[in-house]
XYZ file of C-alpha atoms in Angstrom:
156
model
C -18.592 -5.135 8.747
C -22.095 -6.300 7.855
C -23.850 -5.257 4.646
C -26.056 -2.642 6.336
C -23.048 -0.957 7.962
C -21.157 -1.038 4.666
C -24.084 0.544 2.801
C -24.384 3.217 5.504
C -20.678 4.049 5.202
C -21.032 4.301 1.395
C -23.989 6.673 1.765
C -22.083 8.808 4.295
C -19.133 9.003 1.909
C -21.449 10.031 -0.911
C -22.825 12.868 1.229
C -19.389 14.032 2.438
C -18.802 17.645 1.376
C -22.326 18.053 -0.081
C -23.673 21.439 0.996
C -20.188 22.883 1.572
C -18.128 25.293 -0.492
C -15.512 23.554 -2.621
C -11.959 23.443 -1.283
C -9.296 24.796 -3.602
C -6.291 22.745 -4.645
C -3.544 23.014 -7.232
C -2.314 20.482 -9.789
C -0.594 20.520 -13.174
C -2.192 20.208 -16.598
C -0.732 17.756 -19.149
C 1.804 20.418 -20.206
C 3.058 20.758 -16.627
C 1.486 24.201 -16.040
C 0.031 24.588 -12.537
C -3.656 25.462 -12.141
C -5.925 26.052 -9.169
C -9.364 24.471 -9.087
C -10.682 27.977 -8.346
C -9.771 28.998 -11.918
C -12.698 26.858 -13.083
C -15.064 26.482 -10.113
C -17.293 29.199 -8.651
C -17.117 31.266 -11.837
C -20.785 31.094 -12.842
C -20.854 27.612 -14.398
C -21.937 24.234 -13.097
C -18.764 22.138 -12.816
C -18.340 18.402 -12.439
C -15.035 17.635 -10.735
C -14.360 14.132 -12.008
C -11.932 11.865 -10.133
C -10.578 9.151 -12.467
C -7.439 7.411 -13.757
C -6.297 5.778 -16.985
C -5.712 2.478 -15.142
C -9.272 2.424 -13.716
C -11.568 0.167 -15.771
C -14.820 1.440 -14.211
C -13.664 5.044 -14.807
C -13.079 4.346 -18.494
C -16.407 2.492 -18.758
C -18.187 5.557 -17.300
C -16.415 8.041 -19.605
C -18.821 7.809 -22.601
C -21.612 8.865 -20.213
C -19.534 11.807 -18.947
C -18.605 12.820 -22.518
C -22.292 12.694 -23.515
C -23.206 14.929 -20.566
C -20.475 17.390 -21.523
C -21.578 17.480 -25.164
C -25.242 17.943 -24.232
C -24.864 20.630 -21.553
C -21.534 22.408 -22.126
C -23.136 25.171 -24.211
C -25.718 25.679 -21.450
C -23.097 26.422 -18.783
C -21.739 23.012 -17.747
C -18.037 22.259 -17.506
C -15.831 19.442 -16.240
C -12.458 19.372 -14.540
C -10.848 15.930 -14.552
C -8.577 15.224 -11.582
C -6.500 12.166 -12.387
C -5.175 9.568 -9.961
C -2.528 8.477 -12.461
C 1.146 7.915 -11.628
C 2.445 8.172 -15.187
C 1.897 10.990 -17.650
C 1.871 8.952 -20.896
C -1.198 6.742 -20.236
C -3.046 9.709 -18.700
C -2.502 11.925 -21.759
C -3.180 9.024 -24.160
C -6.553 8.277 -22.558
C -7.599 11.952 -22.562
C -7.210 11.852 -26.356
C -8.554 8.340 -26.964
C -11.626 8.792 -24.759
C -12.241 12.203 -26.411
C -12.418 14.227 -23.201
C -12.137 17.893 -24.316
C -12.332 19.468 -20.858
C -9.626 20.621 -18.427
C -7.419 17.868 -16.984
C -5.173 18.176 -13.943
C -2.975 15.743 -12.021
C 0.002 15.733 -9.700
C 0.795 12.196 -10.966
C 0.961 10.856 -7.400
C -1.632 8.084 -7.774
C -3.581 7.529 -4.558
C -1.331 10.095 -2.823
C -2.763 12.873 -4.963
C -3.771 16.095 -3.248
C -7.312 15.545 -4.628
C -7.647 12.319 -2.618
C -6.372 14.049 0.492
C -8.594 17.146 0.192
C -11.833 15.368 -0.762
C -11.406 12.023 0.988
C -11.552 10.042 -2.247
C -10.717 6.394 -1.552
C -12.341 4.810 -4.611
C -12.797 5.943 -8.197
C -14.666 6.833 -10.283
C -16.054 9.547 -8.037
C -17.117 13.122 -8.682
C -18.462 16.331 -7.204
C -21.107 18.504 -8.861
C -20.502 22.126 -7.932
C -22.966 24.953 -8.503
C -22.090 28.307 -10.160
C -21.265 29.855 -6.754
C -18.864 27.052 -5.770
C -21.160 25.029 -3.483
C -20.998 21.234 -3.761
C -24.527 20.001 -4.501
C -23.960 16.290 -5.245
C -21.324 13.574 -5.122
C -20.886 10.236 -6.848
C -23.236 10.887 -9.772
C -22.764 8.106 -12.302
C -24.608 6.681 -15.302
C -28.268 7.749 -15.378
C -27.990 9.639 -12.066
C -25.616 12.138 -13.711
C -27.911 12.592 -16.718
C -30.981 12.986 -14.480
C -29.352 15.636 -12.272
C -28.118 17.657 -15.269
C -31.538 17.425 -16.927
C -33.112 18.727 -13.697
C -30.684 21.680 -13.702
C -30.635 22.613 -17.382
C -34.039 21.670 -18.805
């Protein structure tokens, strides 16, 4: 595949699901209690569904940016649901604490075979979906300054 075709496929992936209603799924929290995404999404808040894993270096490098966004906009109606691609509970739970991520975390601990990957076609992480208060996906793959810029546009 040449570079132009690769870039086109990346852009298509980024736009996948944008403009559509979110698709519900169910995974467990760190205590093993099952939760549906619909408990958090489409309830009047802007929600970032963040696909990540404790073993993913780029995910962990991006986390201070995500934490900063949460701290800045949470009181204005912004929330995050982390959907982990981990296989093991211990490193997942450890990183939630160490990276100071106070939002909801869910995982089926199936790595790349997670239901989140299947439902949203995630084949590389970090990735995310920004979902509006009515449950419509408005953006995908917002990282670094792009995430901050989009949230500033919405909340300021």
